[in-house]
Amino acid sequence: MTAVTEWETNLTRLGLTLPPVAAPVAAYIPAIRTGSLVYTSGQLPFVDGELSAVGKVGAEVTTEQAKEAARLCALNALAAVHSLVGLDAVVRIVKVVGFVASAPGYHDQPIVINGASEFLAEVFGDAGVHARSAVGVSELPKNTPVEVELIAEVR
């Protein structure tokens, strides 16, 4: 029997499990390792193969809905890391880049991407605190409101 790790305990406490890795929607792989870093491709807020929300934040999607979508993106990014190296190998989350499909005049992209950042800190503690960019864009694939990618340092 294997010991339960801190990330597993934290996911359980949050009522979550790692989903299967989302199938790529184009010509890329979900994650790749180079040296001690794992880079994920941009992850969308898929739940059981369906997007949790569609549309632009500040129009069809509220900030709170988008923040939850960012959390789901981060969960899917962790699934991609886990499928490649296992989350037990994660030393820390180094960087998060979040893209927010924004209605004209919408300026709360950092609050939306906090959904991913706060989630990663809940899962990994201090090792989940990271550098970050939160970028507003006019369109994202599949009309998703949020896309998140991350870089993790691994053993």
Short mmCIF file of C-alpha atoms in Angstrom, two decimals, residues 3-147:
data_model
loop_
_atom_site.label_atom_id
_atom_site.label_comp_id
_atom_site.label_asym_id
_atom_site.label_seq_id
_atom_site.Cartn_x
_atom_site.Cartn_y
_atom_site.Cartn_z
CA ALA A 3 1.27 6.39 1.39
CA VAL A 4 -1.15 9.20 0.61
CA THR A 5 0.77 12.33 -0.33
CA GLU A 6 -0.06 15.89 0.72
CA TRP A 7 -1.42 16.85 -2.71
CA GLU A 8 -3.77 13.85 -2.65
CA THR A 9 -4.96 14.73 0.86
CA ASN A 10 -5.55 18.33 -0.20
CA LEU A 11 -7.48 17.34 -3.32
CA THR A 12 -9.65 15.01 -1.24
CA ARG A 13 -10.29 17.81 1.28
CA LEU A 14 -11.39 20.00 -1.65
CA GLY A 15 -13.71 17.24 -2.87
CA LEU A 16 -11.71 16.74 -6.06
CA THR A 17 -9.88 13.98 -7.88
CA LEU A 18 -7.52 14.29 -10.82
CA PRO A 19 -9.48 13.90 -14.05
CA PRO A 20 -8.18 12.03 -17.07
CA VAL A 21 -5.91 14.19 -19.22
CA ALA A 22 -7.97 16.28 -21.63
CA ALA A 23 -7.47 15.16 -25.20
CA PRO A 24 -5.65 17.77 -27.30
CA VAL A 25 -7.94 19.76 -29.59
CA ALA A 26 -5.14 20.36 -32.15
CA ALA A 27 -1.56 19.30 -32.96
CA TYR A 28 0.18 19.36 -29.55
CA ILE A 29 0.77 17.24 -26.46
CA PRO A 30 -0.68 18.03 -23.00
CA ALA A 31 2.72 18.38 -21.28
CA ILE A 32 6.42 18.05 -21.96
CA ARG A 33 9.44 17.78 -19.71
CA THR A 34 12.80 19.38 -20.29
CA GLY A 35 15.39 18.98 -17.55
CA SER A 36 13.73 19.67 -14.21
CA LEU A 37 10.76 21.57 -15.70
CA VAL A 38 7.39 20.41 -16.98
CA TYR A 39 5.51 22.78 -19.27
CA THR A 40 1.82 22.19 -19.85
CA SER A 41 -0.06 23.20 -22.94
CA GLY A 42 -2.92 25.60 -22.36
CA GLN A 43 -5.68 23.76 -20.53
CA LEU A 44 -9.36 24.52 -20.91
CA PRO A 45 -12.04 24.10 -18.21
CA PHE A 46 -13.24 20.68 -19.40
CA VAL A 47 -15.35 18.54 -17.08
CA ASP A 48 -16.18 15.11 -18.48
CA GLY A 49 -15.35 16.31 -21.99
CA GLU A 50 -17.56 19.42 -21.83
CA LEU A 51 -16.56 23.03 -21.19
CA SER A 52 -17.79 24.32 -17.83
CA ALA A 53 -18.65 27.69 -19.41
CA VAL A 54 -18.54 29.38 -22.81
CA GLY A 55 -18.45 33.01 -23.86
CA LYS A 56 -16.63 36.15 -22.87
CA VAL A 57 -16.02 37.19 -19.30
CA GLY A 58 -17.90 40.38 -18.55
CA ALA A 59 -20.66 39.45 -21.03
CA GLU A 60 -21.97 35.85 -21.07
CA VAL A 61 -19.72 34.69 -18.22
CA THR A 62 -19.44 36.30 -14.78
CA THR A 63 -16.15 36.87 -13.00
CA GLU A 64 -17.07 34.17 -10.44
CA GLN A 65 -17.93 31.64 -13.18
CA ALA A 66 -14.64 32.43 -14.91
CA LYS A 67 -12.70 32.13 -11.65
CA GLU A 68 -14.16 28.63 -11.19
CA ALA A 69 -13.27 27.84 -14.82
CA ALA A 70 -9.66 28.92 -14.12
CA ARG A 71 -9.62 26.52 -11.16
CA LEU A 72 -10.78 23.71 -13.46
CA CYS A 73 -8.08 24.66 -15.98
CA ALA A 74 -5.46 24.35 -13.23
CA LEU A 75 -6.87 20.97 -12.19
CA ASN A 76 -6.61 19.81 -15.80
CA ALA A 77 -3.03 21.14 -15.97
CA LEU A 78 -2.18 19.10 -12.87
CA ALA A 79 -3.66 16.03 -14.56
CA ALA A 80 -1.33 16.66 -17.52
CA VAL A 81 1.69 16.95 -15.19
CA HIS A 82 0.61 13.83 -13.29
CA SER A 83 0.28 11.79 -16.48
CA LEU A 84 3.84 12.71 -17.46
CA VAL A 85 5.82 12.56 -14.21
CA GLY A 86 3.39 12.07 -11.31
CA LEU A 87 2.50 14.87 -8.91
CA ASP A 88 4.75 13.35 -6.24
CA ALA A 89 7.65 14.63 -8.37
CA VAL A 90 6.50 18.28 -8.19
CA VAL A 91 8.94 20.47 -6.25
CA ARG A 92 7.01 23.66 -6.89
CA ILE A 93 4.78 25.45 -9.35
CA VAL A 94 7.05 28.01 -10.99
CA LYS A 95 4.74 30.01 -13.27
CA VAL A 96 1.13 30.24 -14.34
CA VAL A 97 -0.07 31.99 -17.48
CA GLY A 98 -3.79 32.62 -17.74
CA PHE A 99 -5.74 33.92 -20.70
CA VAL A 100 -9.19 35.43 -20.22
CA ALA A 101 -11.56 35.93 -23.17
CA SER A 102 -12.71 39.40 -22.21
CA ALA A 103 -15.68 41.50 -23.25
CA PRO A 104 -14.79 45.09 -24.22
CA GLY A 105 -14.00 47.10 -21.10
CA TYR A 106 -13.47 44.05 -18.86
CA HIS A 107 -10.43 44.57 -16.61
CA ASP A 108 -10.57 41.92 -13.85
CA GLN A 109 -8.39 39.27 -15.51
CA PRO A 110 -6.19 38.97 -12.38
CA ILE A 111 -9.24 38.11 -10.25
CA VAL A 112 -10.24 35.41 -12.74
CA ILE A 113 -6.79 33.81 -12.77
CA ASN A 114 -6.77 33.89 -8.97
CA GLY A 115 -9.04 30.85 -9.35
CA ALA A 116 -6.03 28.89 -10.64
CA SER A 117 -3.47 30.51 -8.32
CA GLU A 118 -5.48 30.03 -5.13
CA PHE A 119 -6.25 26.43 -6.09
CA LEU A 120 -2.57 25.59 -6.67
CA ALA A 121 -1.68 27.06 -3.27
CA GLU A 122 -4.45 24.95 -1.68
CA VAL A 123 -3.03 21.81 -3.28
CA PHE A 124 0.72 22.40 -2.80
CA GLY A 125 0.93 24.96 0.03
CA ASP A 126 3.94 27.27 -0.30
CA ALA A 127 5.22 25.16 -3.22
CA GLY A 128 2.08 26.17 -5.13
CA VAL A 129 2.80 29.92 -4.91
CA HIS A 130 4.17 31.06 -8.27
CA ALA A 131 4.98 33.85 -10.69
CA ARG A 132 2.07 34.66 -12.99
CA SER A 133 0.63 36.51 -15.95
CA ALA A 134 -3.10 37.20 -16.44
CA VAL A 135 -3.81 38.27 -20.00
CA GLY A 136 -7.05 39.53 -21.54
CA VAL A 137 -7.69 38.33 -25.09
CA SER A 138 -10.53 38.75 -27.58
CA GLU A 139 -11.03 35.03 -28.37
CA LEU A 140 -9.98 31.61 -27.07
CA PRO A 141 -10.38 28.12 -28.56
CA LYS A 142 -13.86 26.57 -28.45
CA ASN A 143 -15.30 29.89 -27.14
CA THR A 144 -13.91 29.05 -23.69
CA PRO A 145 -13.69 31.98 -21.29
CA VAL A 146 -10.37 30.90 -19.74
CA GLU A 147 -7.20 29.00 -20.65
#
